[in-house]
PDB file of N, CA and C in Angstrom:
ATOM      1  N   ILE A1017      17.093  18.916 -11.062  1.00 57.00           N
ATOM      2  CA  ILE A1017      15.789  18.894 -10.658  1.00 57.00           C
ATOM      3  C   ILE A1017      15.758  19.488  -9.271  1.00 57.00           C
ATOM      4  N   SER A1018      14.771  20.289  -9.077  1.00 80.00           N
ATOM      5  CA  SER A1018      14.640  20.950  -7.738  1.00 80.00           C
ATOM      6  C   SER A1018      14.078  19.912  -6.684  1.00 80.00           C
ATOM      7  N   HIS A1019      14.287  20.260  -5.411  1.00 78.00           N
ATOM      8  CA  HIS A1019      13.902  19.404  -4.331  1.00 78.00           C
ATOM      9  C   HIS A1019      12.375  19.398  -4.372  1.00 78.00           C
ATOM     10  N   PHE A1020      11.694  20.500  -4.686  1.00 82.00           N
ATOM     11  CA  PHE A1020      10.257  20.590  -4.824  1.00 82.00           C
ATOM     12  C   PHE A1020       9.753  19.576  -5.810  1.00 82.00           C
ATOM     13  N   ALA A1021      10.469  19.627  -7.032  1.00 86.00           N
ATOM     14  CA  ALA A1021       9.977  18.608  -8.100  1.00 86.00           C
ATOM     15  C   ALA A1021      10.109  17.091  -7.706  1.00 86.00           C
ATOM     16  N   ASP A1022      11.155  16.851  -6.917  1.00 86.00           N
ATOM     17  CA  ASP A1022      11.425  15.563  -6.302  1.00 86.00           C
ATOM     18  C   ASP A1022      10.255  15.159  -5.339  1.00 86.00           C
ATOM     19  N   GLN A1023       9.977  16.179  -4.497  1.00 86.00           N
ATOM     20  CA  GLN A1023       8.846  15.894  -3.554  1.00 86.00           C
ATOM     21  C   GLN A1023       7.559  15.505  -4.298  1.00 86.00           C
ATOM     22  N   LYS A1024       7.287  16.394  -5.310  1.00 87.00           N
ATOM     23  CA  LYS A1024       5.976  16.211  -6.050  1.00 87.00           C
ATOM     24  C   LYS A1024       6.008  14.817  -6.722  1.00 87.00           C
ATOM     25  N   ARG A1025       7.083  14.386  -7.347  1.00 90.00           N
ATOM     26  CA  ARG A1025       7.310  13.172  -7.942  1.00 90.00           C
ATOM     27  C   ARG A1025       7.048  12.055  -6.932  1.00 90.00           C
ATOM     28  N   PHE A1026       7.719  12.109  -5.878  1.00 88.00           N
ATOM     29  CA  PHE A1026       7.665  11.195  -4.736  1.00 88.00           C
ATOM     30  C   PHE A1026       6.203  10.893  -4.382  1.00 88.00           C
ATOM     31  N   LEU A1027       5.519  12.098  -4.018  1.00 89.00           N
ATOM     32  CA  LEU A1027       4.158  11.945  -3.622  1.00 89.00           C
ATOM     33  C   LEU A1027       3.160  11.370  -4.587  1.00 89.00           C
ATOM     34  N   ARG A1028       3.546  11.681  -6.017  1.00 91.00           N
ATOM     35  CA  ARG A1028       2.779  11.141  -6.987  1.00 91.00           C
ATOM     36  C   ARG A1028       2.900   9.583  -7.055  1.00 91.00           C
ATOM     37  N   GLU A1029       4.111   9.277  -6.946  1.00 92.00           N
ATOM     38  CA  GLU A1029       4.484   7.762  -6.831  1.00 92.00           C
ATOM     39  C   GLU A1029       3.803   7.073  -5.716  1.00 92.00           C
ATOM     40  N   ILE A1030       3.758   7.672  -4.605  1.00 91.00           N
ATOM     41  CA  ILE A1030       3.199   7.154  -3.403  1.00 91.00           C
ATOM     42  C   ILE A1030       1.554   6.997  -3.775  1.00 91.00           C
ATOM     43  N   ASP A1031       1.029   8.035  -4.185  1.00 92.00           N
ATOM     44  CA  ASP A1031      -0.383   7.984  -4.523  1.00 92.00           C
ATOM     45  C   ASP A1031      -0.722   6.811  -5.643  1.00 92.00           C
ATOM     46  N   GLU A1032       0.099   6.749  -6.549  1.00 94.00           N
ATOM     47  CA  GLU A1032      -0.065   5.626  -7.567  1.00 94.00           C
ATOM     48  C   GLU A1032       0.053   4.315  -6.976  1.00 94.00           C
ATOM     49  N   LYS A1033       0.983   4.002  -6.010  1.00 93.00           N
ATOM     50  CA  LYS A1033       1.156   2.809  -5.257  1.00 93.00           C
ATOM     51  C   LYS A1033      -0.070   2.537  -4.477  1.00 93.00           C
ATOM     52  N   VAL A1034      -0.497   3.480  -3.762  1.00 94.00           N
ATOM     53  CA  VAL A1034      -1.635   3.396  -2.900  1.00 94.00           C
ATOM     54  C   VAL A1034      -2.979   2.932  -3.683  1.00 94.00           C
ATOM     55  N   GLU A1035      -3.007   3.684  -4.866  1.00 95.00           N
ATOM     56  CA  GLU A1035      -4.124   3.195  -5.730  1.00 95.00           C
ATOM     57  C   GLU A1035      -4.027   1.836  -6.267  1.00 95.00           C
ATOM     58  N   GLU A1036      -2.873   1.360  -6.630  1.00 95.00           N
ATOM     59  CA  GLU A1036      -2.552   0.117  -7.072  1.00 95.00           C
ATOM     60  C   GLU A1036      -2.920  -0.949  -5.916  1.00 95.00           C
ATOM     61  N   ALA A1037      -2.519  -0.686  -4.721  1.00 95.00           N
ATOM     62  CA  ALA A1037      -2.726  -1.530  -3.570  1.00 95.00           C
ATOM     63  C   ALA A1037      -4.248  -1.633  -3.244  1.00 95.00           C
ATOM     64  N   ASN A1038      -4.956  -0.534  -3.391  1.00 95.00           N
ATOM     65  CA  ASN A1038      -6.305  -0.519  -3.103  1.00 95.00           C
ATOM     66  C   ASN A1038      -7.020  -1.199  -4.186  1.00 95.00           C
ATOM     67  N   GLU A1039      -6.626  -1.210  -5.427  1.00 96.00           N
ATOM     68  CA  GLU A1039      -7.304  -1.974  -6.550  1.00 96.00           C
ATOM     69  C   GLU A1039      -7.083  -3.439  -6.233  1.00 96.00           C
ATOM     70  N   ILE A1040      -5.886  -3.770  -5.812  1.00 96.00           N
ATOM     71  CA  ILE A1040      -5.636  -5.241  -5.491  1.00 96.00           C
ATOM     72  C   ILE A1040      -6.492  -5.745  -4.410  1.00 96.00           C
ATOM     73  N   LEU A1041      -6.642  -4.908  -3.361  1.00 96.00           N
ATOM     74  CA  LEU A1041      -7.425  -5.261  -2.128  1.00 96.00           C
ATOM     75  C   LEU A1041      -8.910  -5.298  -2.613  1.00 96.00           C
ATOM     76  N   ASP A1042      -9.327  -4.461  -3.497  1.00 96.00           N
ATOM     77  CA  ASP A1042     -10.707  -4.500  -3.963  1.00 96.00           C
ATOM     78  C   ASP A1042     -10.983  -5.683  -4.740  1.00 96.00           C
ATOM     79  N   GLY A1043      -9.996  -6.150  -5.562  1.00 96.00           N
ATOM     80  CA  GLY A1043     -10.018  -7.455  -6.312  1.00 96.00           C
ATOM     81  C   GLY A1043     -10.122  -8.617  -5.396  1.00 96.00           C
ATOM     82  N   MET A1044      -9.360  -8.554  -4.262  1.00 95.00           N
ATOM     83  CA  MET A1044      -9.360  -9.579  -3.247  1.00 95.00           C
ATOM     84  C   MET A1044     -10.768  -9.754  -2.695  1.00 95.00           C
ATOM     85  N   GLU A1045     -11.300  -8.594  -2.245  1.00 95.00           N
ATOM     86  CA  GLU A1045     -12.691  -8.662  -1.629  1.00 95.00           C
ATOM     87  C   GLU A1045     -13.637  -9.190  -2.724  1.00 95.00           C
ATOM     88  N   LYS A1046     -13.482  -8.871  -4.027  1.00 95.00           N
ATOM     89  CA  LYS A1046     -14.432  -9.353  -4.965  1.00 95.00           C
ATOM     90  C   LYS A1046     -14.424 -10.934  -5.066  1.00 95.00           C
ATOM     91  N   GLU A1047     -13.111 -11.362  -4.990  1.00 93.00           N
ATOM     92  CA  GLU A1047     -12.923 -12.796  -5.131  1.00 93.00           C
ATOM     93  C   GLU A1047     -13.483 -13.648  -3.923  1.00 93.00           C
ATOM     94  N   LEU A1048     -13.434 -12.976  -2.847  1.00 94.00           N
ATOM     95  CA  LEU A1048     -13.948 -13.618  -1.519  1.00 94.00           C
ATOM     96  C   LEU A1048     -15.426 -13.689  -1.452  1.00 94.00           C
ATOM     97  N   ARG A1049     -16.171 -13.091  -2.346  1.00 93.00           N
ATOM     98  CA  ARG A1049     -17.658 -13.086  -2.279  1.00 93.00           C
ATOM     99  C   ARG A1049     -18.189 -14.540  -2.430  1.00 93.00           C
ATOM    100  N   ASN A1050     -17.417 -15.337  -3.223  1.00 92.00           N
ATOM    101  CA  ASN A1050     -17.837 -16.807  -3.468  1.00 92.00           C
ATOM    102  C   ASN A1050     -17.113 -17.756  -2.563  1.00 92.00           C
ATOM    103  N   ALA A1051     -16.279 -17.294  -1.658  1.00 94.00           N
ATOM    104  CA  ALA A1051     -15.405 -18.177  -0.761  1.00 94.00           C
ATOM    105  C   ALA A1051     -16.408 -18.664   0.392  1.00 94.00           C
ATOM    106  N   PRO A1052     -16.021 -19.858   0.874  1.00 94.00           N
ATOM    107  CA  PRO A1052     -16.797 -20.253   2.179  1.00 94.00           C
ATOM    108  C   PRO A1052     -16.657 -19.169   3.240  1.00 94.00           C
ATOM    109  N   SER A1053     -17.674 -19.077   4.007  1.00 94.00           N
ATOM    110  CA  SER A1053     -17.829 -17.990   5.053  1.00 94.00           C
ATOM    111  C   SER A1053     -16.702 -17.971   5.989  1.00 94.00           C
ATOM    112  N   SER A1054     -16.252 -19.160   6.460  1.00 93.00           N
ATOM    113  CA  SER A1054     -15.143 -19.177   7.571  1.00 93.00           C
ATOM    114  C   SER A1054     -13.835 -18.604   6.938  1.00 93.00           C
ATOM    115  N   PHE A1055     -13.582 -19.030   5.701  1.00 95.00           N
ATOM    116  CA  PHE A1055     -12.378 -18.509   4.964  1.00 95.00           C
ATOM    117  C   PHE A1055     -12.594 -16.982   4.647  1.00 95.00           C
ATOM    118  N   ARG A1056     -13.734 -16.641   4.206  1.00 95.00           N
ATOM    119  CA  ARG A1056     -13.978 -15.274   3.819  1.00 95.00           C
ATOM    120  C   ARG A1056     -13.812 -14.283   4.981  1.00 95.00           C
ATOM    121  N   ASN A1057     -14.299 -14.680   6.174  1.00 94.00           N
ATOM    122  CA  ASN A1057     -14.100 -13.867   7.414  1.00 94.00           C
ATOM    123  C   ASN A1057     -12.761 -13.774   7.826  1.00 94.00           C
ATOM    124  N   GLN A1058     -12.030 -14.830   7.768  1.00 95.00           N
ATOM    125  CA  GLN A1058     -10.499 -14.693   8.010  1.00 95.00           C
ATOM    126  C   GLN A1058      -9.839 -13.760   7.108  1.00 95.00           C
ATOM    127  N   MET A1059     -10.054 -13.841   5.810  1.00 95.00           N
ATOM    128  CA  MET A1059      -9.436 -13.047   4.790  1.00 95.00           C
ATOM    129  C   MET A1059      -9.927 -11.634   4.803  1.00 95.00           C
ATOM    130  N   ASN A1060     -11.191 -11.356   5.108  1.00 95.00           N
ATOM    131  CA  ASN A1060     -11.639 -10.072   5.270  1.00 95.00           C
ATOM    132  C   ASN A1060     -10.918  -9.252   6.449  1.00 95.00           C
ATOM    133  N   ILE A1061     -10.559 -10.084   7.555  1.00 96.00           N
ATOM    134  CA  ILE A1061      -9.759  -9.459   8.599  1.00 96.00           C
ATOM    135  C   ILE A1061      -8.458  -9.099   8.031  1.00 96.00           C
ATOM    136  N   LYS A1062      -7.798  -9.874   7.302  1.00 96.00           N
ATOM    137  CA  LYS A1062      -6.438  -9.663   6.829  1.00 96.00           C
ATOM    138  C   LYS A1062      -6.454  -8.448   5.707  1.00 96.00           C
ATOM    139  N   ILE A1063      -7.511  -8.441   4.883  1.00 96.00           N
ATOM    140  CA  ILE A1063      -7.741  -7.357   4.011  1.00 96.00           C
ATOM    141  C   ILE A1063      -7.751  -5.967   4.771  1.00 96.00           C
ATOM    142  N   ARG A1064      -8.670  -5.869   5.783  1.00 96.00           N
ATOM    143  CA  ARG A1064      -8.783  -4.666   6.469  1.00 96.00           C
ATOM    144  C   ARG A1064      -7.441  -4.308   7.119  1.00 96.00           C
ATOM    145  N   SER A1065      -6.667  -5.253   7.674  1.00 96.00           N
ATOM    146  CA  SER A1065      -5.377  -5.033   8.147  1.00 96.00           C
ATOM    147  C   SER A1065      -4.476  -4.392   7.004  1.00 96.00           C
ATOM    148  N   TYR A1066      -4.419  -5.024   5.793  1.00 96.00           N
ATOM    149  CA  TYR A1066      -3.646  -4.537   4.727  1.00 96.00           C
ATOM    150  C   TYR A1066      -4.057  -3.122   4.379  1.00 96.00           C
ATOM    151  N   ARG A1067      -5.380  -2.815   4.320  1.00 96.00           N
ATOM    152  CA  ARG A1067      -5.859  -1.434   4.054  1.00 96.00           C
ATOM    153  C   ARG A1067      -5.367  -0.403   5.102  1.00 96.00           C
ATOM    154  N   LYS A1068      -5.264  -0.877   6.401  1.00 96.00           N
ATOM    155  CA  LYS A1068      -4.809   0.060   7.449  1.00 96.00           C
ATOM    156  C   LYS A1068      -3.343   0.256   7.225  1.00 96.00           C
ATOM    157  N   ASP A1069      -2.591  -0.842   6.895  1.00 95.00           N
ATOM    158  CA  ASP A1069      -1.157  -0.717   6.565  1.00 95.00           C
ATOM    159  C   ASP A1069      -0.816   0.261   5.331  1.00 95.00           C
ATOM    160  N   VAL A1070      -1.686   0.170   4.238  1.00 94.00           N
ATOM    161  CA  VAL A1070      -1.573   1.125   3.181  1.00 94.00           C
ATOM    162  C   VAL A1070      -1.654   2.461   3.571  1.00 94.00           C
ATOM    163  N   ILE A1071      -2.723   2.803   4.360  1.00 94.00           N
ATOM    164  CA  ILE A1071      -2.984   4.183   4.802  1.00 94.00           C
ATOM    165  C   ILE A1071      -1.882   4.659   5.639  1.00 94.00           C
ATOM    166  N   LYS A1072      -1.427   3.811   6.590  1.00 94.00           N
ATOM    167  CA  LYS A1072      -0.308   4.254   7.433  1.00 94.00           C
ATOM    168  C   LYS A1072       1.030   4.386   6.666  1.00 94.00           C
ATOM    169  N   LEU A1073       1.205   3.566   5.608  1.00 91.00           N
ATOM    170  CA  LEU A1073       2.496   3.743   4.841  1.00 91.00           C
ATOM    171  C   LEU A1073       2.404   5.071   3.996  1.00 91.00           C
ATOM    172  N   GLN A1074       1.198   5.407   3.551  1.00 90.00           N
ATOM    173  CA  GLN A1074       0.981   6.625   2.724  1.00 90.00           C
ATOM    174  C   GLN A1074       1.244   7.790   3.678  1.00 90.00           C
ATOM    175  N   ARG A1075       0.588   7.792   4.862  1.00 91.00           N
ATOM    176  CA  ARG A1075       0.765   8.868   5.863  1.00 91.00           C
ATOM    177  C   ARG A1075       2.199   9.069   6.251  1.00 91.00           C
ATOM    178  N   ASP A1076       2.943   7.917   6.571  1.00 90.00           N
ATOM    179  CA  ASP A1076       4.344   7.940   6.884  1.00 90.00           C
ATOM    180  C   ASP A1076       5.229   8.437   5.849  1.00 90.00           C
ATOM    181  N   ALA A1077       4.906   8.073   4.611  1.00 86.00           N
ATOM    182  CA  ALA A1077       5.720   8.583   3.442  1.00 86.00           C
ATOM    183  C   ALA A1077       5.534  10.040   3.241  1.00 86.00           C
ATOM    184  N   ARG A1078       4.282  10.480   3.367  1.00 83.00           N
ATOM    185  CA  ARG A1078       4.025  12.032   3.255  1.00 83.00           C
ATOM    186  C   ARG A1078       4.659  12.821   4.283  1.00 83.00           C
ATOM    187  N   ASN A1079       4.627  12.168   5.546  1.00 85.00           N
ATOM    188  CA  ASN A1079       5.227  12.896   6.676  1.00 85.00           C
ATOM    189  C   ASN A1079       6.814  12.877   6.582  1.00 85.00           C
ATOM    190  N   ALA A1080       7.358  11.833   6.003  1.00 81.00           N
ATOM    191  CA  ALA A1080       8.766  11.795   5.783  1.00 81.00           C
ATOM    192  C   ALA A1080       9.258  12.723   4.772  1.00 81.00           C
ATOM    193  N   ASN A1081       8.334  12.898   3.793  1.00 71.00           N
ATOM    194  CA  ASN A1081       8.752  13.693   2.701  1.00 71.00           C
ATOM    195  C   ASN A1081       8.703  15.248   3.039  1.00 71.00           C
ATOM    196  N   THR A1082       8.048  15.702   4.103  1.00 64.00           N
ATOM    197  CA  THR A1082       8.030  17.071   4.499  1.00 64.00           C
ATOM    198  C   THR A1082       9.253  17.600   4.941  1.00 64.00           C
ATOM    199  N   GLY A1083      10.272  16.632   5.449  1.00 58.00           N
ATOM    200  CA  GLY A1083      11.531  17.025   5.895  1.00 58.00           C
ATOM    201  C   GLY A1083      12.596  17.266   4.798  1.00 58.00           C
ATOM    202  N   TYR A1084      13.710  17.648   5.069  1.00 44.00           N
ATOM    203  CA  TYR A1084      14.751  17.952   4.070  1.00 44.00           C
ATOM    204  C   TYR A1084      16.052  17.100   4.574  1.00 44.00           C
ATOM    205  N   GLY A1085      16.831  16.831   3.572  1.00 41.00           N
ATOM    206  CA  GLY A1085      18.213  16.281   3.918  1.00 41.00           C
ATOM    207  C   GLY A1085      18.249  14.827   3.864  1.00 41.00           C
ATOM    208  N   ALA A1086      19.327  14.182   4.334  1.00 40.00           N
ATOM    209  CA  ALA A1086      19.621  12.825   4.264  1.00 40.00           C
ATOM    210  C   ALA A1086      18.606  11.967   5.088  1.00 40.00           C
ATOM    211  N   HIS A1087      18.234  12.522   6.203  1.00 44.00           N
ATOM    212  CA  HIS A1087      17.290  11.886   7.108  1.00 44.00           C
ATOM    213  C   HIS A1087      15.936  11.536   6.339  1.00 44.00           C
ATOM    214  N   SER A1088      15.542  12.558   5.625  1.00 46.00           N
ATOM    215  CA  SER A1088      14.220  12.518   4.891  1.00 46.00           C
ATOM    216  C   SER A1088      14.475  11.446   3.777  1.00 46.00           C
ATOM    217  N   ASP A1089      15.548  11.441   3.143  1.00 48.00           N
ATOM    218  CA  ASP A1089      15.798  10.488   2.079  1.00 48.00           C
ATOM    219  C   ASP A1089      15.780   9.077   2.578  1.00 48.00           C
ATOM    220  N   PHE A1090      16.460   8.827   3.799  1.00 45.00           N
ATOM    221  CA  PHE A1090      16.353   7.482   4.452  1.00 45.00           C
ATOM    222  C   PHE A1090      14.953   7.049   4.690  1.00 45.00           C
ATOM    223  N   LYS A1091      14.085   7.917   5.160  1.00 48.00           N
ATOM    224  CA  LYS A1091      12.613   7.593   5.441  1.00 48.00           C
ATOM    225  C   LYS A1091      12.194   7.145   4.059  1.00 48.00           C
ATOM    226  N   TYR A1092      12.399   7.946   3.021  1.00 47.00           N
ATOM    227  CA  TYR A1092      11.713   7.570   1.695  1.00 47.00           C
ATOM    228  C   TYR A1092      12.097   6.247   1.318  1.00 47.00           C
ATOM    229  N   THR A1093      13.469   5.908   1.420  1.00 50.00           N
ATOM    230  CA  THR A1093      13.736   4.502   0.998  1.00 50.00           C
ATOM    231  C   THR A1093      13.111   3.437   1.881  1.00 50.00           C
ATOM    232  N   VAL A1094      13.111   3.600   3.330  1.00 50.00           N
ATOM    233  CA  VAL A1094      12.462   2.575   4.039  1.00 50.00           C
ATOM    234  C   VAL A1094      10.934   2.410   3.803  1.00 50.00           C
ATOM    235  N   HIS A1095      10.345   3.593   3.709  1.00 50.00           N
ATOM    236  CA  HIS A1095       8.716   3.486   3.489  1.00 50.00           C
ATOM    237  C   HIS A1095       8.431   3.078   2.041  1.00 50.00           C
ATOM    238  N   GLY A1096       9.367   3.415   1.157  1.00 53.00           N
ATOM    239  CA  GLY A1096       9.029   3.005  -0.237  1.00 53.00           C
ATOM    240  C   GLY A1096       9.140   1.474  -0.289  1.00 53.00           C
ATOM    241  N   ALA A1097      10.142   0.874   0.376  1.00 56.00           N
ATOM    242  CA  ALA A1097      10.230  -0.564   0.441  1.00 56.00           C
ATOM    243  C   ALA A1097       9.178  -1.197   1.171  1.00 56.00           C
ATOM    244  N   GLU A1098       8.730  -0.639   2.166  1.00 56.00           N
ATOM    245  CA  GLU A1098       7.599  -1.240   2.934  1.00 56.00           C
ATOM    246  C   GLU A1098       6.300  -1.085   2.104  1.00 56.00           C
ATOM    247  N   ASN A1099       6.152  -0.164   1.398  1.00 55.00           N
ATOM    248  CA  ASN A1099       4.870   0.002   0.502  1.00 55.00           C
ATOM    249  C   ASN A1099       5.012  -1.116  -0.480  1.00 55.00           C
ATOM    250  N   GLU A1100       6.153  -1.363  -1.094  1.00 60.00           N
ATOM    251  CA  GLU A1100       6.303  -2.274  -2.166  1.00 60.00           C
ATOM    252  C   GLU A1100       6.081  -3.563  -1.574  1.00 60.00           C
ATOM    253  N   GLN A1101       6.542  -3.852  -0.347  1.00 62.00           N
ATOM    254  CA  GLN A1101       6.278  -5.192   0.306  1.00 62.00           C
ATOM    255  C   GLN A1101       4.735  -5.367   0.537  1.00 62.00           C
ATOM    256  N   SER A1102       4.073  -4.394   0.976  1.00 62.00           N
ATOM    257  CA  SER A1102       2.667  -4.467   1.269  1.00 62.00           C
ATOM    258  C   SER A1102       1.926  -4.809  -0.046  1.00 62.00           C
ATOM    259  N   VAL A1103       2.229  -4.129  -1.161  1.00 59.00           N
ATOM    260  CA  VAL A1103       1.556  -4.432  -2.472  1.00 59.00           C
ATOM    261  C   VAL A1103       1.959  -5.794  -2.843  1.00 59.00           C
ATOM    262  N   SER A1104       3.119  -6.320  -2.682  1.00 63.00           N
ATOM    263  CA  SER A1104       3.553  -7.576  -3.002  1.00 63.00           C
ATOM    264  C   SER A1104       2.757  -8.668  -2.232  1.00 63.00           C
ATOM    265  N   THR A1105       2.656  -8.400  -0.927  1.00 66.00           N
ATOM    266  CA  THR A1105       1.898  -9.354  -0.001  1.00 66.00           C
ATOM    267  C   THR A1105       0.453  -9.507  -0.444  1.00 66.00           C
ATOM    268  N   ALA A1106      -0.194  -8.271  -0.736  1.00 61.00           N
ATOM    269  CA  ALA A1106      -1.569  -8.348  -1.134  1.00 61.00           C
ATOM    270  C   ALA A1106      -1.662  -8.995  -2.410  1.00 61.00           C
ATOM    271  N   THR A1107      -0.809  -8.889  -3.422  1.00 57.00           N
ATOM    272  CA  THR A1107      -0.836  -9.456  -4.694  1.00 57.00           C
ATOM    273  C   THR A1107      -0.716 -11.042  -4.504  1.00 57.00           C
ATOM    274  N   LYS A1108       0.190 -11.498  -3.568  1.00 61.00           N
ATOM    275  CA  LYS A1108       0.362 -12.877  -3.294  1.00 61.00           C
ATOM    276  C   LYS A1108      -0.927 -13.529  -2.780  1.00 61.00           C
ATOM    277  N   VAL A1109      -1.648 -12.885  -1.898  1.00 60.00           N
ATOM    278  CA  VAL A1109      -2.865 -13.330  -1.339  1.00 60.00           C
ATOM    279  C   VAL A1109      -3.965 -13.372  -2.335  1.00 60.00           C
ATOM    280  N   LEU A1110      -3.886 -12.405  -3.152  1.00 54.00           N
ATOM    281  CA  LEU A1110      -4.877 -12.343  -4.298  1.00 54.00           C
ATOM    282  C   LEU A1110      -4.706 -13.510  -5.246  1.00 54.00           C
ATOM    283  N   LEU A1111      -3.528 -13.757  -5.611  1.00 56.00           N
ATOM    284  CA  LEU A1111      -3.144 -14.915  -6.488  1.00 56.00           C
ATOM    285  C   LEU A1111      -3.489 -16.237  -5.907  1.00 56.00           C
ATOM    286  N   TYR A1112      -3.210 -16.340  -4.540  1.00 62.00           N
ATOM    287  CA  TYR A1112      -3.590 -17.521  -3.742  1.00 62.00           C
ATOM    288  C   TYR A1112      -5.128 -17.827  -3.797  1.00 62.00           C
ATOM    289  N   ASN A1113      -5.797 -16.722  -3.600  1.00 54.00           N
ATOM    290  CA  ASN A1113      -7.314 -16.833  -3.686  1.00 54.00           C
ATOM    291  C   ASN A1113      -7.794 -17.344  -5.079  1.00 54.00           C
ATOM    292  N   GLU A1114      -7.188 -16.908  -6.016  1.00 50.00           N
ATOM    293  CA  GLU A1114      -7.625 -17.228  -7.403  1.00 50.00           C
ATOM    294  C   GLU A1114      -7.292 -18.742  -7.749  1.00 50.00           C
ATOM    295  N   ALA A1115      -6.389 -19.166  -7.080  1.00 51.00           N
ATOM    296  CA  ALA A1115      -5.990 -20.764  -7.332  1.00 51.00           C
ATOM    297  C   ALA A1115      -7.012 -21.645  -6.914  1.00 51.00           C
TER     298      ALA A1115
END
């Protein structure tokens, strides 16, 4: 498989993860509509922070993918793990809110 095909697959995976994270965050916001205002305000701040993290991770991953060689592959691994962690954290918060 060519490097170009690997890049396209990587970017497609990033976009899918970003979409998944945004769906989770949208669900979190929806769940918060019925929460007490003090809790809702605190959680909305966290959700905004998560959204910024997702955008930054997407941008960093795309920037890392424009390079070539082992250094670029290292960045792919690091940012891929960070993106997974961000989605995992958002999921845990969503599940906590549903409980």
